[in-house]
CSV table of C-alpha atoms and ligand atoms in Angstrom, one decimal:
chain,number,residue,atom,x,y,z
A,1,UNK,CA,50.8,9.5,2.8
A,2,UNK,CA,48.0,7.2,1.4
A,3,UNK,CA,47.4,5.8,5.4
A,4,UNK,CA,46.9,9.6,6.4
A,5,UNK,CA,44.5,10.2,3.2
A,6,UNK,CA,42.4,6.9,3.7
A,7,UNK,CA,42.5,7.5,7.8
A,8,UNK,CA,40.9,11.2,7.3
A,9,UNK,CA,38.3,9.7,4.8
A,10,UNK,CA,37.0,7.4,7.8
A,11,UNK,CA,37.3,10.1,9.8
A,12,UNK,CA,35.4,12.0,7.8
A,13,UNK,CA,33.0,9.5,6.7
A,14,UNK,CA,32.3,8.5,10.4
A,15,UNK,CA,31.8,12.0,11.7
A,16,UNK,CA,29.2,12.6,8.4
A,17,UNK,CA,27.6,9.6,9.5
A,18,UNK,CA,27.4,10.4,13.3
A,19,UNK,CA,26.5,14.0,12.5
A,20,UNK,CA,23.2,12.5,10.4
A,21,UNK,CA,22.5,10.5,13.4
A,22,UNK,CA,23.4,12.8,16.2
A,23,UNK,CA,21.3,15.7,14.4
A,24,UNK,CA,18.1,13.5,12.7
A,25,UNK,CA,15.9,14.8,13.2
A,26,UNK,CA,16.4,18.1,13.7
A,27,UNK,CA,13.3,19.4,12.6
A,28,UNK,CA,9.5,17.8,12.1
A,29,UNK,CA,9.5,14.6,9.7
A,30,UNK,CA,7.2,14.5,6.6
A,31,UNK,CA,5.7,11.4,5.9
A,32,UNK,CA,4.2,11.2,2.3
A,33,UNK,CA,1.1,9.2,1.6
A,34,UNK,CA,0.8,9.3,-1.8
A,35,UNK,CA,-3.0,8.3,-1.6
A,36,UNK,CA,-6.0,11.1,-0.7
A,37,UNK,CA,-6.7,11.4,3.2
A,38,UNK,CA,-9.1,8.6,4.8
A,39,UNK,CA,-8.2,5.8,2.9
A,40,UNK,CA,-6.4,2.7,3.8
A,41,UNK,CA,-2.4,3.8,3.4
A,42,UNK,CA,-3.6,7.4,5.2
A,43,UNK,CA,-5.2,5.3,7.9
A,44,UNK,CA,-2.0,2.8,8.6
A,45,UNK,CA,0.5,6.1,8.0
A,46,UNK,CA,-1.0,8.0,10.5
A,47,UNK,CA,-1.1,4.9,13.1
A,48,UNK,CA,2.4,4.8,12.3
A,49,UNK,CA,3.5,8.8,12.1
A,50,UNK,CA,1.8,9.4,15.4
A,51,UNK,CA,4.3,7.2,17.7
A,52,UNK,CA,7.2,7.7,15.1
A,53,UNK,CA,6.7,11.0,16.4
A,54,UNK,CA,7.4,10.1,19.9
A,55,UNK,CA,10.5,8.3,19.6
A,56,UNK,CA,12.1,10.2,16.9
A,57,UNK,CA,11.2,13.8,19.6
A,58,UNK,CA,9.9,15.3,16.3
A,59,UNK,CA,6.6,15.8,14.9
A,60,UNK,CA,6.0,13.6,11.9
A,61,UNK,CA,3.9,15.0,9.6
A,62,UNK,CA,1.2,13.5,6.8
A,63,UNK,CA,1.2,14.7,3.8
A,64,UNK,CA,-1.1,13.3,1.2
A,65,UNK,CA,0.3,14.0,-2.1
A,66,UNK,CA,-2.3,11.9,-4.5
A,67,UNK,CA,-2.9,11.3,-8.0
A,68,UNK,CA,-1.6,8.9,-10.8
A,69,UNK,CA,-1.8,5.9,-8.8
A,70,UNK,CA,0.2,7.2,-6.5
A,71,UNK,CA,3.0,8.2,-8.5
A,72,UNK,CA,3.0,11.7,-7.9
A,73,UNK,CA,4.0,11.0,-4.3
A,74,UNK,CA,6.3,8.3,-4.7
A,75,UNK,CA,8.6,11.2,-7.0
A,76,UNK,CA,7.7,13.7,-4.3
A,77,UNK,CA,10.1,11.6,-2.1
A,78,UNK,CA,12.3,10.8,-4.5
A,79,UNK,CA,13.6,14.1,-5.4
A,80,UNK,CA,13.9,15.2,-1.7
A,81,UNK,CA,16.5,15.8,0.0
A,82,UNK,CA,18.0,12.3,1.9
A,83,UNK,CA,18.4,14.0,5.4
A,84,UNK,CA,15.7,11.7,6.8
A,85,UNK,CA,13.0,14.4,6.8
A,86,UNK,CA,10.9,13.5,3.9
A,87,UNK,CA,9.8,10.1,3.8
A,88,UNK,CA,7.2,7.8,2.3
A,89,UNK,CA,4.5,5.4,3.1
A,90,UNK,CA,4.7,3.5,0.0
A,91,UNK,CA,2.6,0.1,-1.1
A,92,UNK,CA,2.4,-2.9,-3.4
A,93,UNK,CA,0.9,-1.0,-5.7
A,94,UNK,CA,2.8,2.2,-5.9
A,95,UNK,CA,6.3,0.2,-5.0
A,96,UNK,CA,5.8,-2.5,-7.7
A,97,UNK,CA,2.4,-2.5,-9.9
A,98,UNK,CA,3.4,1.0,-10.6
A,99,UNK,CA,6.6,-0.6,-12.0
A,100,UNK,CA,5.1,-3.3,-14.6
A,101,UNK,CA,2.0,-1.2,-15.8
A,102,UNK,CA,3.7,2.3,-16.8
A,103,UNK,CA,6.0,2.4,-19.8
A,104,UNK,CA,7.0,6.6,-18.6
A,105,UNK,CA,6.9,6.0,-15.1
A,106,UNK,CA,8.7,9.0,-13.2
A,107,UNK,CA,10.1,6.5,-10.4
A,108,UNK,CA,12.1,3.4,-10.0
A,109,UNK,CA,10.9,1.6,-6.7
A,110,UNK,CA,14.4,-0.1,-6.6
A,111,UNK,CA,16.8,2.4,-7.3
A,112,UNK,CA,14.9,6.4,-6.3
A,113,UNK,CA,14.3,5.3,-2.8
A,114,UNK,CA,15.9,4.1,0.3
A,115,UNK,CA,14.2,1.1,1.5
A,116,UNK,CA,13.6,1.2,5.6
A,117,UNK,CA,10.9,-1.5,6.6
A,118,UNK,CA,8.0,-3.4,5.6
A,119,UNK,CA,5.4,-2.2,8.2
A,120,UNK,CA,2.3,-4.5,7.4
A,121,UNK,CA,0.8,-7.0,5.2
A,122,UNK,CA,-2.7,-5.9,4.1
A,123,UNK,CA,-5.4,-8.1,2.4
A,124,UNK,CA,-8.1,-7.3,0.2
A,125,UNK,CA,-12.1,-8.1,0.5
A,126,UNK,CA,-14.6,-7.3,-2.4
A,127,UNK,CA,-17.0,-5.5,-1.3
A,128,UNK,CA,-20.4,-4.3,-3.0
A,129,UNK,CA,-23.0,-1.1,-2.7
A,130,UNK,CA,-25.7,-2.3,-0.1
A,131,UNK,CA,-28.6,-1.9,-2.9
A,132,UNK,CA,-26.5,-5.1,-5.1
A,133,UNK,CA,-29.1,-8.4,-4.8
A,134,UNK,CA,-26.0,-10.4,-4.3
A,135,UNK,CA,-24.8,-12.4,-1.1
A,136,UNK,CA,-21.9,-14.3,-2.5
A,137,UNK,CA,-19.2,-14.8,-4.7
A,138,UNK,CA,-21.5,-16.6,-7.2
A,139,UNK,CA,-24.3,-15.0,-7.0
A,140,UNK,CA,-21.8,-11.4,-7.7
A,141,UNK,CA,-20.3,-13.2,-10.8
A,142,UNK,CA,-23.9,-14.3,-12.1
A,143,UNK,CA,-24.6,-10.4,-11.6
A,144,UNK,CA,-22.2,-8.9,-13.2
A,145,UNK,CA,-22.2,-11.5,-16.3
A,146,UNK,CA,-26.0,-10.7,-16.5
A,147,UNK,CA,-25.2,-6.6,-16.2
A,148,UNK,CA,-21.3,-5.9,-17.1
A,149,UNK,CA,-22.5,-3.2,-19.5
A,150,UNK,CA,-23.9,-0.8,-16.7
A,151,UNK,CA,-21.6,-2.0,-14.1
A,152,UNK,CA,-19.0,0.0,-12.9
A,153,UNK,CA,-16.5,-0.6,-10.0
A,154,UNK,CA,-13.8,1.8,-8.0
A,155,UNK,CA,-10.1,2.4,-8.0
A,156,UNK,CA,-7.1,4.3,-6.9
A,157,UNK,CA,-5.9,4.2,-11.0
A,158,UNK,CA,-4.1,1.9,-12.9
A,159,UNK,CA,-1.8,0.2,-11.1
A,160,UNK,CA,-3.2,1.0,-7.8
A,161,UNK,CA,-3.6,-2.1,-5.1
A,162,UNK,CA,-8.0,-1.6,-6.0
A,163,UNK,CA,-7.0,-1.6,-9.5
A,164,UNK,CA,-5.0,-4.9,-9.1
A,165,UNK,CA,-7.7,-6.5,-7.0
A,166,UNK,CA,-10.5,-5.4,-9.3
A,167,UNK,CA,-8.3,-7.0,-12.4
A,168,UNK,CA,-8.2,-10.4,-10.8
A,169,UNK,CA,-11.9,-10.1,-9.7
A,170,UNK,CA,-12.6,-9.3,-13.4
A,171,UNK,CA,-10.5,-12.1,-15.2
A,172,UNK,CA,-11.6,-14.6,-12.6
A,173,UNK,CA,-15.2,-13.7,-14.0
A,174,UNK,CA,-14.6,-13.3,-16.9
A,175,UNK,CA,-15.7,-9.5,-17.1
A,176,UNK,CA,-14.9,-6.1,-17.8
A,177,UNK,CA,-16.5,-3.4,-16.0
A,178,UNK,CA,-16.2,0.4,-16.3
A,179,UNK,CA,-13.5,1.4,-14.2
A,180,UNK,CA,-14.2,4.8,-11.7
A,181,UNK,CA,-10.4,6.2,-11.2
A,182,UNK,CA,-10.5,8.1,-7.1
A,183,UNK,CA,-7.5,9.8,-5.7
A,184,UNK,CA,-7.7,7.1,-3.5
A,185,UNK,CA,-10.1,4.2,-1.6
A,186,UNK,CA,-11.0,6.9,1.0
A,187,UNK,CA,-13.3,8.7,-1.5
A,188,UNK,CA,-13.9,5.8,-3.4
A,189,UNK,CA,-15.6,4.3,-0.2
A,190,UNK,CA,-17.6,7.1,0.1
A,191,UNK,CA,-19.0,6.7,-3.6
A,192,UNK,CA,-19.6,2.9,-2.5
A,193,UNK,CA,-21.7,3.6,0.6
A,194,UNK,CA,-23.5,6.4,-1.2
A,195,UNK,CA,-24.5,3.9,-4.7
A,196,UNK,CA,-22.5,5.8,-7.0
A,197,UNK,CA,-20.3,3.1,-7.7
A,198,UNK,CA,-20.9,-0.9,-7.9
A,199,UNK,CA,-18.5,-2.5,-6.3
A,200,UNK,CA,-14.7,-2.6,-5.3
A,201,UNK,CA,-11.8,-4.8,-4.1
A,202,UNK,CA,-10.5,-2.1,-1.4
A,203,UNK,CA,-8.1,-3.1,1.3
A,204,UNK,CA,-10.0,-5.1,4.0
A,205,UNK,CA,-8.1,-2.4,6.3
A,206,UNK,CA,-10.8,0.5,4.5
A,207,UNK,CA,-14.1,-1.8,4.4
A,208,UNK,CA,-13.9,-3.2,8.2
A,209,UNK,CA,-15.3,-0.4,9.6
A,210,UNK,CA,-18.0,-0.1,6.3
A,211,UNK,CA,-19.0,-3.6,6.9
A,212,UNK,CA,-19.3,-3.9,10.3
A,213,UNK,CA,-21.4,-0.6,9.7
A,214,UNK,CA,-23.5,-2.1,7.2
A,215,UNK,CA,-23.4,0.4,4.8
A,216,UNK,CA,-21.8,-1.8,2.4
A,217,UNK,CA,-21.5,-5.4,1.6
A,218,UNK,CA,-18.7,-8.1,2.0
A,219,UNK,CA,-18.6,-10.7,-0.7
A,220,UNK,CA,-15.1,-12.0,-0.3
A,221,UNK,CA,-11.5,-11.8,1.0
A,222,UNK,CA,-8.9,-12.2,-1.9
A,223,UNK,CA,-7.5,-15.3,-1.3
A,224,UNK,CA,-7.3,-18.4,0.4
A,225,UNK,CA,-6.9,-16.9,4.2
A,226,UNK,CA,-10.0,-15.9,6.1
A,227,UNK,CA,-9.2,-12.6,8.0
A,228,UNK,CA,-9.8,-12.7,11.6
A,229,UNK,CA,-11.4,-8.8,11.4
A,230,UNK,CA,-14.1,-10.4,8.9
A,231,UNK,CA,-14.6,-14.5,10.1
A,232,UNK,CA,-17.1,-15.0,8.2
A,233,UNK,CA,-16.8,-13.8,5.3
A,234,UNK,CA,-15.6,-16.3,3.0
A,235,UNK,CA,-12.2,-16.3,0.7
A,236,UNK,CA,-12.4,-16.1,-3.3
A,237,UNK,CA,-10.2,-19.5,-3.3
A,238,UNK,CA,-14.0,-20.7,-1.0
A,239,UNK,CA,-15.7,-19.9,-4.4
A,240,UNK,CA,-13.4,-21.4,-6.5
A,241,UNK,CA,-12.0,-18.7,-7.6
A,242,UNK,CA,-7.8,-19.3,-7.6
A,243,UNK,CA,-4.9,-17.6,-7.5
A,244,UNK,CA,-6.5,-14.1,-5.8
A,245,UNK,CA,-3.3,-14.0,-3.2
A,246,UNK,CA,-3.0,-9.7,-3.3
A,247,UNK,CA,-1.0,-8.5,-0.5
A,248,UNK,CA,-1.3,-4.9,-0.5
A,249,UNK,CA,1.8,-4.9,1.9
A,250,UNK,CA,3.0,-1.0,3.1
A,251,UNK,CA,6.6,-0.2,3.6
A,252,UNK,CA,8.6,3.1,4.6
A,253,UNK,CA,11.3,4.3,2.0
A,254,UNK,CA,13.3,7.9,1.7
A,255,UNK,CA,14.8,9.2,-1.0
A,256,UNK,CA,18.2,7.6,-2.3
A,257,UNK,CA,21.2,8.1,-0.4
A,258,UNK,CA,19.7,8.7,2.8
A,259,UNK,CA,22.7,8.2,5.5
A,260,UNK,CA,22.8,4.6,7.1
A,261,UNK,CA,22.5,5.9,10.6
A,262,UNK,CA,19.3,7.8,9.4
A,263,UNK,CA,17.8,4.7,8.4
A,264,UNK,CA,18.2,3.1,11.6
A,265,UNK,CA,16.9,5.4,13.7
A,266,UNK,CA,13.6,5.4,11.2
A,267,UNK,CA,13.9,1.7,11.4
A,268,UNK,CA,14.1,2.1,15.2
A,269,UNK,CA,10.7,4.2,15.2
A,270,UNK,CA,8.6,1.7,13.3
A,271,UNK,CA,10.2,-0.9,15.0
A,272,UNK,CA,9.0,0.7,18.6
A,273,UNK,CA,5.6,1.7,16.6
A,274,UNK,CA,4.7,-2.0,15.7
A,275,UNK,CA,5.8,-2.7,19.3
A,276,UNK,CA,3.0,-0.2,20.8
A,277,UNK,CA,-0.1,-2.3,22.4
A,278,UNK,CA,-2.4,0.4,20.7
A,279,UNK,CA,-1.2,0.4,17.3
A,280,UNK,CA,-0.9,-3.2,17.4
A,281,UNK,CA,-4.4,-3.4,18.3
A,282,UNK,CA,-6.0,-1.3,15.9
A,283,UNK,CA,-4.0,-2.8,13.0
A,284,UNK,CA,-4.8,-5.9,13.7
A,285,UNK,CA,-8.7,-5.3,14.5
A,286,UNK,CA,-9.0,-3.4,10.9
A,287,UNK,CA,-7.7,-6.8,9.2
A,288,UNK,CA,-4.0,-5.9,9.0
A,289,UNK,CA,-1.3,-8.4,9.2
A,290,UNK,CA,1.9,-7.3,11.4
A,291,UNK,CA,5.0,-8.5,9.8
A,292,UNK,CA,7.3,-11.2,11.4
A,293,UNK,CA,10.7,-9.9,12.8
A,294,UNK,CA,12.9,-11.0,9.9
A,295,UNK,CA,10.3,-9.4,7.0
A,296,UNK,CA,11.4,-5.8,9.3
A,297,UNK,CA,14.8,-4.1,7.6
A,298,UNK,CA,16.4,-3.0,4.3
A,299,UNK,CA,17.8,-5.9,3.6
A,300,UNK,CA,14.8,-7.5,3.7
A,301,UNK,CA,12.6,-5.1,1.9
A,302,UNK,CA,15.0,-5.3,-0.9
A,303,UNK,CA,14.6,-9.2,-1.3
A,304,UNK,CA,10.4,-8.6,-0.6
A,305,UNK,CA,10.5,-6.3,-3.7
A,306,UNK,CA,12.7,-8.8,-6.2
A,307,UNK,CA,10.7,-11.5,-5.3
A,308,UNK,CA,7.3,-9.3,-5.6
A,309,UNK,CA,8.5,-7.8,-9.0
A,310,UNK,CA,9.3,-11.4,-10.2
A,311,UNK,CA,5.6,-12.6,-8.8
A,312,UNK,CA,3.1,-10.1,-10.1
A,313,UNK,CA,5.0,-9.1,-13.7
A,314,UNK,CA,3.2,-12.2,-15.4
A,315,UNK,CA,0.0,-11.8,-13.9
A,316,UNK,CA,-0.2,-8.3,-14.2
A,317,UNK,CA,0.7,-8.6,-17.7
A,318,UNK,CA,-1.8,-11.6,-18.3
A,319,UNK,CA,-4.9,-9.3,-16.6
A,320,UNK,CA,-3.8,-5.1,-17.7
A,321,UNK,CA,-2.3,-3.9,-20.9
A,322,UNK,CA,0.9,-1.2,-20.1
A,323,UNK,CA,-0.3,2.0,-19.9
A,324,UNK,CA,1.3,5.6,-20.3
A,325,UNK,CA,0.7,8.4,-17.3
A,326,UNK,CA,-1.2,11.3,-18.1
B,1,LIG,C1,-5.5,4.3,-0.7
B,1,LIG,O1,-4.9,4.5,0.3
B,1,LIG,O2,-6.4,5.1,-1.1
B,1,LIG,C2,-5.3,3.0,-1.4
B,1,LIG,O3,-4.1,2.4,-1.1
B,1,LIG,C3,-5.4,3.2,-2.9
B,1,LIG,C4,-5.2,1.9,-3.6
B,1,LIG,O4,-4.0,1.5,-3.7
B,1,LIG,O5,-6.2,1.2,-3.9
């Protein structure tokens, strides 16, 4: 009796299973950006969301659901249903800053969501309003020591990946500036070319175009790795400055639960997105750094975020006080 019961489980399980994968998708895909449209995760989402579309033979769709850091989105996809449909373009910031700076966060990274891949490894570069008399790294500390109390510089919110870069810049210097909250580095950039706001450590993804424009000006790349879409602009680690190694890396989750066979045939679409010649290129010429094979997976994005969790809880802590969302 217990050999029929446990064979008609399998049974069951397996048809469940090949039912989610026979009938995913069966109706357009939503991919959440939890950031506003024409910033940096929008930009690499709808890269991605455009071919995903192709191989998956549904639309997927870009939503940007923005505000508190990115938080609002990230529970978005959490509470949807795990069919597959909803999913999320999530980042270092939202996945684990998120994590270690709010005490009443709605989310947790590890156990809401369903990870599916890491799809890109994204620096940072600060950048400053064109009218700043600065032209590098020391000359933008000296500035800002000489002017922190009118000096105000961009973010996504706390915990946002401008928000960690702009903390490191700032305790590197020695500073604090006023901090301009944005729904998210598309805006912001627009308050940067425009004056409004002094300076910002954006993801080098959102300022390429800026700087190569002119509109705005490159000080440094966050780190010790010049980026091949900026070669000469210098690294923070150049100036002295150590220890600046943000990775604003983007991954694709969906909700808890979602079936295995699901997964795999989202992992399959970003798999065949990252091997598109056109997508590759225009990651890559924005700054972007295209993960190596073994980074791509669950598995692996489960080990990225321990290890990432472990890494930035002491030097959050050490640069941002815990916070509570509004
Ligand atoms: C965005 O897409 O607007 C950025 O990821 C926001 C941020 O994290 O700085």
């Amino acid at each position: 009796m217990r050999t029929l019961i446990l064979a008609a489980a399998v049974a069951m399980a397996v048809s469940a299973g090949a039912d989610a994968q026979t009938a995913y998708p069966s109706r357009p895909v939503t991919m959440v950006v939890p950031f506003a449209a024409g910033g940096p995760t929008d930009v690499v989402a709808r890269l991605f969301a455009q071919n995903m579309s192709r191989t998956l033979g549904q639309q997927v769709v870009v939503e940007n659901v923005a505000g508190a850091a990115g938080s609002l989105g990230v529970s978005r996809v959490a509470r949807a249903a795990p069919d597959g449909h909803t999913l999320l373009m999530g980042h270092m910031g939202t996945q684990i800053a998120n994590m270690i700076l709010y005490d009443n966060l709605t989310y947790d990274s590890r156990t809401d969501l369903e990870p599916v891949s890491l799809v890109l490894n994204v620096s940072q570069v600060l950048v400053t309003k064109k009218a700043m008399p600065v032209d590098s790294f020391a000359q933008f500390a000296d500035f800002l020591k000489r002017n922190q109390a009118t000096i105000s510089y961009a973010t996504a919110g706390v915990g946002s990946g401008s928000h960690i870069g702009g903390m490191l810049v700032q305790s590197a210097i020695g500073v604090k500036n006023e901090m301009i909250g944005y729904r998210g580095t598309g805006p912001a950039m627009n308050d940067l070319v425009a004056g409004h706001v002094d300076w910002m450590a954006d993801q080098i993804t959102n300022a390429v175009p800026q700087i190569r424009a002119g509109t705005i000006r490159a000080i440094a790349v966050l780190g010790d790795r010049r980026n091949p879409s900026l070669p000469d602009v210098p690294t923070t680690a150049e100036a002295g400055m150590a220890g600046a190694n943000s990775n604003i890396w983007h991954a694709v989750y969906g909700p808890k639960g979602m079936p295995a066979p699901v997964v795999e045939a989202v992992l399959k679409a970003v798999r065949e997105a990252l091997a598109d010649e056109t997508v590759k290129a225009r990651l890559v010429d924005l700054g972007g750094d295209l993960p190596p094979a073994e980074a791509m997976g669950p598995a692996a994005l489960r080990r990225h975020m321990d290890e990432e969790l472990a890494r930035w809880t002491p030097i959050i802590r050490s640069v941002a006080e815990k916070t509570t969302l509004q």
